[in-house]
Amino acid sequence: MIHRGIERPADPKGDERRHGLVAWTLSSVLVTTLISLGHPFGPSDDSSLGPKLVRIGLVASQSIAFVLPGTAIASLLPLRMERLAKWFGLAWCLIVPTLVALNALTWAWIAQPLFSAGSLRVLQHANSLRGYVTWVTIGWFLVAMFLPVSLVVVSRLLGRSMTHRLRMRRTASNAIAQLGLVALAIALSVPAVFTLNETLQWAQLNPARNPMSMIRVSSLNSTRLEVESVYPSGDPAAEDHLRDADDEQSSANHMLDYQNALRRLTVTTPSSFEGESSPDILIAIVESMRPELINEQTMPSLHEYASRGIWCRQHFSSGNATTHGFFSLLNGIDASWYDSPIRFTPVLNRIFRNQGYELGFFAGDDQWSRFYMDDFIHPDHFDVFDVVARNGLDSDRHAVVQAASFLDEPSEQRAPRVAVLYLYATHATYLSYPKDQIFQPAADDRMLYPYPSDAQPEVWNRYRNSARTVDRFLSAVMQDDRIILVTGDHGEAFLEDGTIGHGTKISQVQNQTPAIAWIPGIEPQRFDTPTMHADILPTLIAALGWKWNDPQLLDGVNLLSNGGPSPSRLFVTRDYLSETLGLIGPWTSNDDEPFAFTLTLDRKQNSIGPVRAIDETGVPVSGSFTSQIDRIREWIRASR
């Protein structure tokens, strides 16, 4: 007889649970690794960056590190908690690969981890993301959901098979399962140590393929310029700045003074312009508009006006989302003021109404309140306010017809008019008429969104085809006897900066957009120095011959004066998912210097956060930047 202290009686339920957990763990690690390395999103795996087996081992070890803690906890729970242990372990093994798949999508879409403030901000607008979803996208998510279900079936089958074939003791089962996986994780990770630099570089460039990127991926080549380095110790300006930042009442009074000054901003008509008829004005804002669209093949009608008028070829919206672009366009100030109390009747609307103009707003979209724009896009600010819910190209066509009717009414029977027209077709998923689909091969209505990198050329062609349809719409309202201003609300990324769409990071493709102005009697001009949305209002006022009583209140400048915009000036563009600003300056036009410097600016507290240099894709770069520090210091001093 064997003594009970040496061998315990068989425990079939415990064995089944423990062997089931081992099977679930192995299956979950395998599926997590396969999802990380095999999904179609993000950059393709570049074999030039370190041995491929090393990268497979790195990802597999990360998968083990995520899966093992949950199953280890489940295996250590007492037998009286058998049901809880079983379902906790199973749920953990299903959740890990699901989160890794979602993290891959998040990185491919917004270049941020799944667990980040940016992802949370996207979820807050989930209802507005329906326009991105195609049936293929829904199908892909259904397949992704089927994968964990398959894991359940395989795990149960493996668990039962192991239970019948193996009769391990409880302690041996736990030890072998846990220590074996820990040893495997270490073994898989060790080779990465011998190619550390290449491995880290690959992990940096491929966060969507590294499970650990769900939490955080820090930049390896970032130089953080603290405010103190921009404001050297002992600088009187720095001391005043910091004192104001601590004085909330002083900041509140300052904001109130500026708000009241903007309300008093007016224009006058010089005597030399009195008696002249005022032209009608068309301000057209095209959704997600990239500068590359302005050419004879893609947008022939707009290209003709650009060739004969004012063409800003390095123009920036005040942000990478519609909200900030419209705010700056209608107020002549940059979007760093957006979160301040300066959200009243737009300066443009008030000035033109005071000058006897009638204003109309026409859009193939009605979601202005959802994106917090109804403070300045509202029926109270326009004489005619015609917006309709998105309905493919029909809603844009309706907006164009209504805008044309508004402007085409005989001028001798009415006051001069300003029509603000917003066209949505170039927003994802990029709609066009069949006769405009000349760029091929192009993605069709079955396109996946977000899309893998190998689909980018076809999606880009689909986008260009949608721009041809928008150009067709614009040709119906552009006339030589009108002042015409056409720009985008922001740009659009097609994986050039690691993201899809807009509103997710400060980069050249998301924040840059073209600006074209046709002003009768003005000679053609092309500006290749940086300009911004806030410049459009003062330029329009100058074209009409009006004079501001206090032009220094505006951040924008008149592009028609002194030979155009100064190449040495500085201004900011904004990120939608955060409060980060990108400081644009002379460095932006120089390939050997940073694209921009990011910082935070709290107008309410009058405080400035740390400064970082970024390249055109929004990635932080390292360097001393001594030649730029003086310019940044001057801008901070001048900042209100």
mmCIF file of N, CA and C in Angstrom, residues 502-597:
data_model
loop_
_atom_site.group_PDB
_atom_site.id
_atom_site.type_symbol
_atom_site.label_atom_id
_atom_site.label_comp_id
_atom_site.label_asym_id
_atom_site.label_seq_id
_atom_site.Cartn_x
_atom_site.Cartn_y
_atom_site.Cartn_z
ATOM 1 N N HIS A 502 -7.285 61.297 -40.938
ATOM 2 C CA HIS A 502 -6.842 62.596 -40.418
ATOM 3 C C HIS A 502 -7.255 62.723 -38.953
ATOM 4 N N GLY A 503 -6.800 63.807 -38.340
ATOM 5 C CA GLY A 503 -7.191 64.100 -36.973
ATOM 6 C C GLY A 503 -6.454 63.308 -35.920
ATOM 7 N N THR A 504 -5.343 62.645 -36.275
ATOM 8 C CA THR A 504 -4.699 61.734 -35.329
ATOM 9 C C THR A 504 -3.290 62.137 -34.934
ATOM 10 N N LYS A 505 -2.585 62.925 -35.741
ATOM 11 C CA LYS A 505 -1.242 63.372 -35.377
ATOM 12 C C LYS A 505 -0.873 64.568 -36.246
ATOM 13 N N ILE A 506 0.048 65.369 -35.762
ATOM 14 C CA ILE A 506 0.547 66.479 -36.568
ATOM 15 C C ILE A 506 1.563 65.922 -37.559
ATOM 16 N N SER A 507 1.276 66.093 -38.831
ATOM 17 C CA SER A 507 2.176 65.638 -39.890
ATOM 18 C C SER A 507 1.904 66.476 -41.133
ATOM 19 N N GLN A 508 2.796 66.366 -42.081
ATOM 20 C CA GLN A 508 2.633 67.148 -43.299
ATOM 21 C C GLN A 508 1.364 66.765 -44.050
ATOM 22 N N VAL A 509 1.087 65.478 -44.174
ATOM 23 C CA VAL A 509 -0.052 65.056 -44.991
ATOM 24 C C VAL A 509 -1.386 65.327 -44.299
ATOM 25 N N GLN A 510 -1.429 65.353 -42.976
ATOM 26 C CA GLN A 510 -2.691 65.600 -42.281
ATOM 27 C C GLN A 510 -2.991 67.082 -42.107
ATOM 28 N N ASN A 511 -1.970 67.910 -41.936
ATOM 29 C CA ASN A 511 -2.195 69.323 -41.624
ATOM 30 C C ASN A 511 -2.050 70.241 -42.817
ATOM 31 N N GLN A 512 -1.463 69.761 -43.897
ATOM 32 C CA GLN A 512 -1.268 70.614 -45.068
ATOM 33 C C GLN A 512 -2.405 70.412 -46.053
ATOM 34 N N THR A 513 -2.811 71.500 -46.699
ATOM 35 C CA THR A 513 -3.918 71.474 -47.656
ATOM 36 C C THR A 513 -3.712 72.643 -48.609
ATOM 37 N N PRO A 514 -4.211 72.587 -49.828
ATOM 38 C CA PRO A 514 -4.010 73.722 -50.742
ATOM 39 C C PRO A 514 -4.951 74.883 -50.436
ATOM 40 N N ALA A 515 -4.600 76.051 -50.934
ATOM 41 C CA ALA A 515 -5.479 77.233 -50.869
ATOM 42 C C ALA A 515 -5.344 77.980 -52.186
ATOM 43 N N ILE A 516 -6.482 78.244 -52.812
ATOM 44 C CA ILE A 516 -6.524 78.945 -54.103
ATOM 45 C C ILE A 516 -7.479 80.116 -53.982
ATOM 46 N N ALA A 517 -7.052 81.266 -54.468
ATOM 47 C CA ALA A 517 -7.901 82.453 -54.449
ATOM 48 C C ALA A 517 -7.944 83.063 -55.843
ATOM 49 N N TRP A 518 -9.156 83.300 -56.325
ATOM 50 C CA TRP A 518 -9.354 84.048 -57.570
ATOM 51 C C TRP A 518 -9.977 85.383 -57.206
ATOM 52 N N ILE A 519 -9.232 86.450 -57.448
ATOM 53 C CA ILE A 519 -9.693 87.801 -57.146
ATOM 54 C C ILE A 519 -9.622 88.602 -58.445
ATOM 55 N N PRO A 520 -10.754 89.007 -58.999
ATOM 56 C CA PRO A 520 -10.733 89.736 -60.279
ATOM 57 C C PRO A 520 -9.778 90.924 -60.230
ATOM 58 N N GLY A 521 -8.937 91.016 -61.246
ATOM 59 C CA GLY A 521 -8.010 92.136 -61.339
ATOM 60 C C GLY A 521 -6.669 91.920 -60.674
ATOM 61 N N ILE A 522 -6.498 90.828 -59.950
ATOM 62 C CA ILE A 522 -5.236 90.553 -59.269
ATOM 63 C C ILE A 522 -4.361 89.662 -60.155
ATOM 64 N N GLU A 523 -3.086 90.029 -60.277
ATOM 65 C CA GLU A 523 -2.167 89.246 -61.092
ATOM 66 C C GLU A 523 -1.926 87.866 -60.471
ATOM 67 N N PRO A 524 -1.669 86.845 -61.311
ATOM 68 C CA PRO A 524 -1.387 85.506 -60.779
ATOM 69 C C PRO A 524 -0.162 85.517 -59.864
ATOM 70 N N GLN A 525 -0.257 84.794 -58.768
ATOM 71 C CA GLN A 525 0.852 84.683 -57.821
ATOM 72 C C GLN A 525 0.905 83.265 -57.264
ATOM 73 N N ARG A 526 2.112 82.785 -57.046
ATOM 74 C CA ARG A 526 2.305 81.488 -56.407
ATOM 75 C C ARG A 526 3.174 81.684 -55.176
ATOM 76 N N PHE A 527 2.686 81.197 -54.054
ATOM 77 C CA PHE A 527 3.418 81.312 -52.796
ATOM 78 C C PHE A 527 3.915 79.930 -52.385
ATOM 79 N N ASP A 528 5.229 79.796 -52.265
ATOM 80 C CA ASP A 528 5.827 78.542 -51.839
ATOM 81 C C ASP A 528 6.371 78.613 -50.423
ATOM 82 N N THR A 529 6.115 79.722 -49.741
ATOM 83 C CA THR A 529 6.436 79.826 -48.320
ATOM 84 C C THR A 529 5.177 79.478 -47.522
ATOM 85 N N PRO A 530 5.321 79.018 -46.295
ATOM 86 C CA PRO A 530 4.148 78.559 -45.536
ATOM 87 C C PRO A 530 3.102 79.644 -45.326
ATOM 88 N N THR A 531 1.854 79.287 -45.568
ATOM 89 C CA THR A 531 0.695 80.139 -45.276
ATOM 90 C C THR A 531 -0.296 79.310 -44.468
ATOM 91 N N MET A 532 -1.320 79.976 -43.924
ATOM 92 C CA MET A 532 -2.264 79.246 -43.077
ATOM 93 C C MET A 532 -3.683 79.767 -43.260
ATOM 94 N N HIS A 533 -4.638 79.019 -42.700
ATOM 95 C CA HIS A 533 -6.051 79.364 -42.835
ATOM 96 C C HIS A 533 -6.371 80.752 -42.290
ATOM 97 N N ALA A 534 -5.694 81.153 -41.227
ATOM 98 C CA ALA A 534 -5.989 82.460 -40.645
ATOM 99 C C ALA A 534 -5.636 83.606 -41.592
ATOM 100 N N ASP A 535 -4.842 83.335 -42.649
ATOM 101 C CA ASP A 535 -4.487 84.375 -43.622
ATOM 102 C C ASP A 535 -5.633 84.691 -44.576
ATOM 103 N N ILE A 536 -6.581 83.793 -44.704
ATOM 104 C CA ILE A 536 -7.607 83.945 -45.740
ATOM 105 C C ILE A 536 -8.508 85.135 -45.456
ATOM 106 N N LEU A 537 -8.931 85.325 -44.204
ATOM 107 C CA LEU A 537 -9.821 86.443 -43.893
ATOM 108 C C LEU A 537 -9.150 87.802 -44.119
ATOM 109 N N PRO A 538 -7.958 88.079 -43.574
ATOM 110 C CA PRO A 538 -7.343 89.383 -43.852
ATOM 111 C C PRO A 538 -7.025 89.607 -45.330
ATOM 112 N N THR A 539 -6.721 88.533 -46.065
ATOM 113 C CA THR A 539 -6.480 88.680 -47.504
ATOM 114 C C THR A 539 -7.772 89.048 -48.227
ATOM 115 N N LEU A 540 -8.861 88.453 -47.845
ATOM 116 C CA LEU A 540 -10.156 88.768 -48.437
ATOM 117 C C LEU A 540 -10.559 90.207 -48.162
ATOM 118 N N ILE A 541 -10.353 90.643 -46.932
ATOM 119 C CA ILE A 541 -10.681 92.038 -46.581
ATOM 120 C C ILE A 541 -9.841 93.005 -47.405
ATOM 121 N N ALA A 542 -8.561 92.709 -47.589
ATOM 122 C CA ALA A 542 -7.691 93.574 -48.381
ATOM 123 C C ALA A 542 -8.120 93.604 -49.841
ATOM 124 N N ALA A 543 -8.568 92.451 -50.373
ATOM 125 C CA ALA A 543 -9.000 92.402 -51.770
ATOM 126 C C ALA A 543 -10.214 93.279 -52.016
ATOM 127 N N LEU A 544 -11.049 93.457 -50.990
ATOM 128 C CA LEU A 544 -12.238 94.301 -51.120
ATOM 129 C C LEU A 544 -11.930 95.782 -50.881
ATOM 130 N N GLY A 545 -10.686 96.075 -50.475
ATOM 131 C CA GLY A 545 -10.305 97.457 -50.228
ATOM 132 C C GLY A 545 -10.674 97.964 -48.858
ATOM 133 N N TRP A 546 -11.116 97.090 -47.975
ATOM 134 C CA TRP A 546 -11.489 97.512 -46.628
ATOM 135 C C TRP A 546 -10.250 97.576 -45.733
ATOM 136 N N LYS A 547 -10.352 98.337 -44.648
ATOM 137 C CA LYS A 547 -9.243 98.524 -43.715
ATOM 138 C C LYS A 547 -9.674 98.127 -42.301
ATOM 139 N N TRP A 548 -8.840 97.313 -41.644
ATOM 140 C CA TRP A 548 -9.110 96.931 -40.257
ATOM 141 C C TRP A 548 -8.812 98.098 -39.318
ATOM 142 N N ASN A 549 -9.574 98.189 -38.244
ATOM 143 C CA ASN A 549 -9.234 99.185 -37.228
ATOM 144 C C ASN A 549 -8.090 98.700 -36.333
ATOM 145 N N ASP A 550 -7.882 97.375 -36.226
ATOM 146 C CA ASP A 550 -6.800 96.851 -35.401
ATOM 147 C C ASP A 550 -6.372 95.490 -35.947
ATOM 148 N N PRO A 551 -5.618 95.467 -37.052
ATOM 149 C CA PRO A 551 -5.259 94.187 -37.685
ATOM 150 C C PRO A 551 -4.338 93.327 -36.824
ATOM 151 N N GLN A 552 -3.677 93.910 -35.815
ATOM 152 C CA GLN A 552 -2.767 93.138 -34.975
ATOM 153 C C GLN A 552 -3.499 92.106 -34.127
ATOM 154 N N LEU A 553 -4.811 92.230 -34.013
ATOM 155 C CA LEU A 553 -5.571 91.255 -33.233
ATOM 156 C C LEU A 553 -5.645 89.901 -33.924
ATOM 157 N N LEU A 554 -5.428 89.876 -35.222
ATOM 158 C CA LEU A 554 -5.537 88.640 -35.981
ATOM 159 C C LEU A 554 -4.182 87.941 -36.062
ATOM 160 N N ASP A 555 -4.218 86.625 -36.109
ATOM 161 C CA ASP A 555 -2.992 85.849 -36.321
ATOM 162 C C ASP A 555 -2.644 85.769 -37.800
ATOM 163 N N GLY A 556 -3.643 85.886 -38.670
ATOM 164 C CA GLY A 556 -3.399 85.819 -40.096
ATOM 165 C C GLY A 556 -2.874 87.131 -40.641
ATOM 166 N N VAL A 557 -2.275 87.060 -41.845
ATOM 167 C CA VAL A 557 -1.715 88.235 -42.502
ATOM 168 C C VAL A 557 -2.310 88.360 -43.895
ATOM 169 N N ASN A 558 -2.256 89.569 -44.426
ATOM 170 C CA ASN A 558 -2.707 89.842 -45.780
ATOM 171 C C ASN A 558 -1.649 89.345 -46.758
ATOM 172 N N LEU A 559 -1.985 88.335 -47.528
ATOM 173 C CA LEU A 559 -1.021 87.747 -48.457
ATOM 174 C C LEU A 559 -0.743 88.629 -49.657
ATOM 175 N N LEU A 560 -1.538 89.686 -49.857
ATOM 176 C CA LEU A 560 -1.375 90.561 -51.018
ATOM 177 C C LEU A 560 -0.404 91.710 -50.752
ATOM 178 N N SER A 561 0.055 91.842 -49.513
ATOM 179 C CA SER A 561 0.912 92.990 -49.181
ATOM 180 C C SER A 561 2.375 92.582 -49.109
ATOM 181 N N ASN A 562 3.236 93.534 -49.480
ATOM 182 C CA ASN A 562 4.686 93.377 -49.321
ATOM 183 C C ASN A 562 5.243 92.122 -49.983
ATOM 184 N N GLY A 563 4.723 91.812 -51.133
ATOM 185 C CA GLY A 563 5.274 90.697 -51.882
ATOM 186 C C GLY A 563 4.908 89.326 -51.365
ATOM 187 N N GLY A 564 3.899 89.239 -50.526
ATOM 188 C CA GLY A 564 3.463 87.935 -50.050
ATOM 189 C C GLY A 564 3.914 87.650 -48.634
ATOM 190 N N PRO A 565 3.658 86.441 -48.168
ATOM 191 C CA PRO A 565 3.977 86.100 -46.782
ATOM 192 C C PRO A 565 5.475 86.064 -46.529
ATOM 193 N N SER A 566 5.863 86.442 -45.326
ATOM 194 C CA SER A 566 7.282 86.431 -44.960
ATOM 195 C C SER A 566 7.749 84.994 -44.751
ATOM 196 N N PRO A 567 8.871 84.603 -45.339
ATOM 197 C CA PRO A 567 9.369 83.240 -45.139
ATOM 198 C C PRO A 567 9.898 82.992 -43.732
ATOM 199 N N SER A 568 10.038 84.049 -42.936
ATOM 200 C CA SER A 568 10.605 83.888 -41.595
ATOM 201 C C SER A 568 9.549 83.854 -40.496
ATOM 202 N N ARG A 569 8.272 84.013 -40.839
ATOM 203 C CA ARG A 569 7.271 84.068 -39.783
ATOM 204 C C ARG A 569 6.960 82.683 -39.232
ATOM 205 N N LEU A 570 6.373 82.679 -38.019
ATOM 206 C CA LEU A 570 6.008 81.454 -37.336
ATOM 207 C C LEU A 570 4.513 81.442 -37.064
ATOM 208 N N PHE A 571 3.899 80.268 -37.160
ATOM 209 C CA PHE A 571 2.494 80.097 -36.774
ATOM 210 C C PHE A 571 2.282 78.642 -36.381
ATOM 211 N N VAL A 572 1.105 78.339 -35.854
ATOM 212 C CA VAL A 572 0.867 76.986 -35.344
ATOM 213 C C VAL A 572 -0.278 76.307 -36.087
ATOM 214 N N THR A 573 -0.203 74.992 -36.129
ATOM 215 C CA THR A 573 -1.289 74.123 -36.578
ATOM 216 C C THR A 573 -1.514 73.103 -35.474
ATOM 217 N N ARG A 574 -2.715 72.536 -35.399
ATOM 218 C CA ARG A 574 -3.114 71.806 -34.204
ATOM 219 C C ARG A 574 -3.464 70.350 -34.499
ATOM 220 N N ASP A 575 -3.344 69.520 -33.461
ATOM 221 C CA ASP A 575 -3.786 68.132 -33.514
ATOM 222 C C ASP A 575 -5.164 68.021 -32.871
ATOM 223 N N TYR A 576 -6.025 67.200 -33.475
ATOM 224 C CA TYR A 576 -7.394 67.087 -32.974
ATOM 225 C C TYR A 576 -7.500 66.189 -31.743
ATOM 226 N N LEU A 577 -6.750 65.087 -31.716
ATOM 227 C CA LEU A 577 -6.881 64.131 -30.627
ATOM 228 C C LEU A 577 -6.153 64.554 -29.355
ATOM 229 N N SER A 578 -5.410 65.640 -29.411
ATOM 230 C CA SER A 578 -4.700 66.125 -28.231
ATOM 231 C C SER A 578 -4.693 67.651 -28.287
ATOM 232 N N GLU A 579 -4.010 68.259 -27.337
ATOM 233 C CA GLU A 579 -3.878 69.720 -27.333
ATOM 234 C C GLU A 579 -2.530 70.151 -27.897
ATOM 235 N N THR A 580 -1.883 69.267 -28.629
ATOM 236 C CA THR A 580 -0.560 69.540 -29.178
ATOM 237 C C THR A 580 -0.647 70.488 -30.366
ATOM 238 N N LEU A 581 0.304 71.418 -30.414
ATOM 239 C CA LEU A 581 0.434 72.334 -31.541
ATOM 240 C C LEU A 581 1.727 72.043 -32.275
ATOM 241 N N GLY A 582 1.731 72.291 -33.569
ATOM 242 C CA GLY A 582 2.938 72.195 -34.365
ATOM 243 C C GLY A 582 3.360 73.579 -34.793
ATOM 244 N N LEU A 583 4.560 73.999 -34.421
ATOM 245 C CA LEU A 583 5.058 75.333 -34.750
ATOM 246 C C LEU A 583 5.733 75.277 -36.120
ATOM 247 N N ILE A 584 5.094 75.928 -37.090
ATOM 248 C CA ILE A 584 5.598 75.985 -38.465
ATOM 249 C C ILE A 584 6.468 77.223 -38.615
ATOM 250 N N GLY A 585 7.589 77.087 -39.307
ATOM 251 C CA GLY A 585 8.502 78.212 -39.481
ATOM 252 C C GLY A 585 9.415 78.010 -40.662
ATOM 253 N N PRO A 586 10.513 78.763 -40.714
ATOM 254 C CA PRO A 586 11.449 78.619 -41.847
ATOM 255 C C PRO A 586 11.982 77.207 -41.994
ATOM 256 N N TRP A 587 12.088 76.486 -40.878
ATOM 257 C CA TRP A 587 12.587 75.108 -40.928
ATOM 258 C C TRP A 587 11.683 74.186 -41.734
ATOM 259 N N THR A 588 10.390 74.527 -41.827
ATOM 260 C CA THR A 588 9.441 73.657 -42.519
ATOM 261 C C THR A 588 9.775 73.525 -43.996
ATOM 262 N N SER A 589 10.347 74.552 -44.578
ATOM 263 C CA SER A 589 10.678 74.541 -46.001
ATOM 264 C C SER A 589 12.081 74.004 -46.277
ATOM 265 N N ASN A 590 12.804 73.655 -45.231
ATOM 266 C CA ASN A 590 14.185 73.199 -45.379
ATOM 267 C C ASN A 590 14.263 71.703 -45.094
ATOM 268 N N ASP A 591 14.658 70.928 -46.075
ATOM 269 C CA ASP A 591 14.706 69.471 -45.924
ATOM 270 C C ASP A 591 15.713 69.033 -44.874
ATOM 271 N N ASP A 592 16.686 69.871 -44.565
ATOM 272 C CA ASP A 592 17.724 69.504 -43.605
ATOM 273 C C ASP A 592 17.360 69.865 -42.175
ATOM 274 N N GLU A 593 16.189 70.438 -41.959
ATOM 275 C CA GLU A 593 15.776 70.840 -40.622
ATOM 276 C C GLU A 593 14.469 70.133 -40.252
ATOM 277 N N PRO A 594 14.057 70.203 -38.989
ATOM 278 C CA PRO A 594 12.788 69.567 -38.605
ATOM 279 C C PRO A 594 11.614 70.147 -39.377
ATOM 280 N N PHE A 595 10.591 69.342 -39.541
ATOM 281 C CA PHE A 595 9.365 69.810 -40.189
ATOM 282 C C PHE A 595 8.637 70.820 -39.301
ATOM 283 N N ALA A 596 8.579 70.544 -38.000
ATOM 284 C CA ALA A 596 7.891 71.432 -37.055
ATOM 285 C C ALA A 596 8.400 71.152 -35.654
ATOM 286 N N PHE A 597 8.019 72.026 -34.724
ATOM 287 C CA PHE A 597 8.298 71.816 -33.306
ATOM 288 C C PHE A 597 6.957 71.727 -32.585
#
